[in-house]
Amino acid sequence: MTDAIASFLRNIPAAKLAYRFLRDPRAEIRYQRDLRYFRSICRPFASQQPEAGPSAIFVSLHDFIPSAKEECLWATALRLHGANPAFLVSKGARIVDYYKVFGFTRFIYINDLVDNAKTAQASRRCEEALRIAKSYEDLLGLTIDGVFAGSHALSWILRILHQGQVDINDPQVRPTLLEWLGKSITNIYAAQALFERHAPDLMLFNERGYTPYGEFFDIALLHGTNTIQFCASQRDNARIFKRYTYDTHTAHPQSISVSNCERFLKEPWTTNKQAALDAEFEHGYAKGKWFNFQRLQHNKTIKSRQELHAQLGLDPAKKTAVIYSHIFWDATFFYGKSLYPTYQRWYIETVKAACRNPALNWVIRVHPVNVWRLEADGIKSEYYEKTIIAREIGPLPGHVKLLEPHADVNTYSFFHGSDYCLTVRGTIGLECACFAIPVITAGSSRYSDMGFTIDPKSP
């Protein structure tokens, strides 16, 4: 079946259903059952789409049904407050069926925002940009019409390749760069068209760093539009909402402003506050609920310092430094500025430094989210953090230990079992600081330069 015929059939309701069923019968049956159940429990909440009110556009360029269900709830809340919600979607996306259950009828299709002429123009600008870019850093810093196209495209390229960095001059990588940087520029034109035609009052994002989301995010900020990201928190029963401006576009959604931090620091630290902090850690780690959707502490045990040292073969006479790795290809260029061009380069250089320093025990803590993330992406190969050490460093000396993500060690063990924390900008730095562990960062973050971390300004 040619692509043209398949596209044609997908746009005819009866043929669309048949096409989906023939392509994957089990998935289609699951989808239809879920949609029927969703209708049965949510239809009472449906109401007519308002004809007026502030325009609130959800950037929903995915086909992930759990996210669509959540967006239905936020859109309904906005509708109850007088807004007129709409959804930016791709043609053929199944999530539209879920939005319709709640009575939403305003859909903007990204496919309709650009024509062939604009796509060709984007391709030409892409080729010109790649001719000019001489290095990885050049491409990473590339902006098009005020949009950070280079970082959006490179973030997504690392994500789909599951690599920590790429050589932009590698002939095998070049086609991928042309494809995704070209798409990024096309998405810039689409975002510009969205604002020309629909003039939204509010833009809402769950994802906002990868292409195609990043381009709409940046254009919204350039227009001064009320722009909000909503995302998961460390708790199962809470969500984070953060408003952005162009000046704060690299801020982490869990960050607070410097002024708020200074205000909090002026307040006395009471026994009640300490008890609340202790309870948060207890709920998160002892009960295994910390970012539970990522299963970070599943099948993990909190170890005493002695148990941890014995399990890892650490010298009890030495202090212990822990290198907390990032997922090299996950949200790589979203937040802050880094001392190294990539998480991978920081990781390699830091492990090399550890190998040269036998005065300390060193533990390389490969991020436990690897277990969930690789399973979700269908990857069954060796952990990249392990293979990159073998390739670039070789066997580790006895004073450097690698703790793999599936190990049974609960991260809380390190709060009493280690003496130093090294991270680029991970949440772990904020946590370790709560236990008076010195934290050395390698980039700006939601908590750097606030007086309780060590923040070098050069590698």
mmCIF file of N, CA, C and O in Angstrom, residues 303-312 314 316 416-417:
data_model
loop_
_atom_site.group_PDB
_atom_site.id
_atom_site.type_symbol
_atom_site.label_atom_id
_atom_site.label_comp_id
_atom_site.label_asym_id
_atom_site.label_seq_id
_atom_site.Cartn_x
_atom_site.Cartn_y
_atom_site.Cartn_z
ATOM 1 N N LYS A 303 20.253 1.109 52.622
ATOM 2 C CA LYS A 303 21.393 0.476 53.272
ATOM 3 C C LYS A 303 22.022 1.438 54.280
ATOM 4 O O LYS A 303 22.032 2.654 54.075
ATOM 5 N N SER A 304 22.582 0.875 55.336
ATOM 6 C CA SER A 304 23.383 1.689 56.244
ATOM 7 C C SER A 304 24.713 2.008 55.563
ATOM 8 O O SER A 304 25.057 1.418 54.531
ATOM 9 N N ARG A 305 25.468 2.938 56.125
ATOM 10 C CA ARG A 305 26.767 3.278 55.546
ATOM 11 C C ARG A 305 27.667 2.048 55.488
ATOM 12 O O ARG A 305 28.344 1.800 54.491
ATOM 13 N N GLN A 306 27.647 1.263 56.562
ATOM 14 C CA GLN A 306 28.483 0.065 56.603
ATOM 15 C C GLN A 306 28.041 -0.958 55.552
ATOM 16 O O GLN A 306 28.875 -1.566 54.855
ATOM 17 N N GLU A 307 26.727 -1.145 55.420
ATOM 18 C CA GLU A 307 26.217 -2.090 54.421
ATOM 19 C C GLU A 307 26.540 -1.635 53.009
ATOM 20 O O GLU A 307 26.918 -2.436 52.147
ATOM 21 N N LEU A 308 26.392 -0.330 52.770
ATOM 22 C CA LEU A 308 26.690 0.205 51.445
ATOM 23 C C LEU A 308 28.158 0.018 51.101
ATOM 24 O O LEU A 308 28.495 -0.434 49.992
ATOM 25 N N HIS A 309 29.034 0.345 52.019
ATOM 26 C CA HIS A 309 30.469 0.202 51.771
ATOM 27 C C HIS A 309 30.856 -1.254 51.553
ATOM 28 O O HIS A 309 31.690 -1.562 50.684
ATOM 29 N N ALA A 310 30.248 -2.141 52.323
ATOM 30 C CA ALA A 310 30.564 -3.565 52.175
ATOM 31 C C ALA A 310 30.088 -4.086 50.823
ATOM 32 O O ALA A 310 30.804 -4.837 50.147
ATOM 33 N N GLN A 311 28.877 -3.700 50.417
ATOM 34 C CA GLN A 311 28.339 -4.185 49.148
ATOM 35 C C GLN A 311 29.153 -3.701 47.964
ATOM 36 O O GLN A 311 29.379 -4.449 47.002
ATOM 37 N N LEU A 312 29.641 -2.453 48.029
ATOM 38 C CA LEU A 312 30.379 -1.889 46.902
ATOM 39 C C LEU A 312 31.886 -2.105 47.006
ATOM 40 O O LEU A 312 32.624 -1.783 46.073
ATOM 41 N N LEU A 314 33.985 -0.641 49.243
ATOM 42 C CA LEU A 314 34.631 0.646 49.479
ATOM 43 C C LEU A 314 35.530 0.575 50.706
ATOM 44 O O LEU A 314 35.284 -0.189 51.641
ATOM 45 N N PRO A 316 36.530 1.783 54.096
ATOM 46 C CA PRO A 316 35.862 2.566 55.147
ATOM 47 C C PRO A 316 36.737 3.676 55.715
ATOM 48 O O PRO A 316 36.227 4.587 56.381
ATOM 49 N N HIS A 416 23.457 9.125 53.795
ATOM 50 C CA HIS A 416 24.236 8.858 55.001
ATOM 51 C C HIS A 416 25.490 8.047 54.686
ATOM 52 O O HIS A 416 26.319 7.834 55.575
ATOM 53 N N GLY A 417 25.627 7.629 53.430
ATOM 54 C CA GLY A 417 26.752 6.763 53.078
ATOM 55 C C GLY A 417 27.751 7.396 52.139
ATOM 56 O O GLY A 417 28.634 6.698 51.619
#
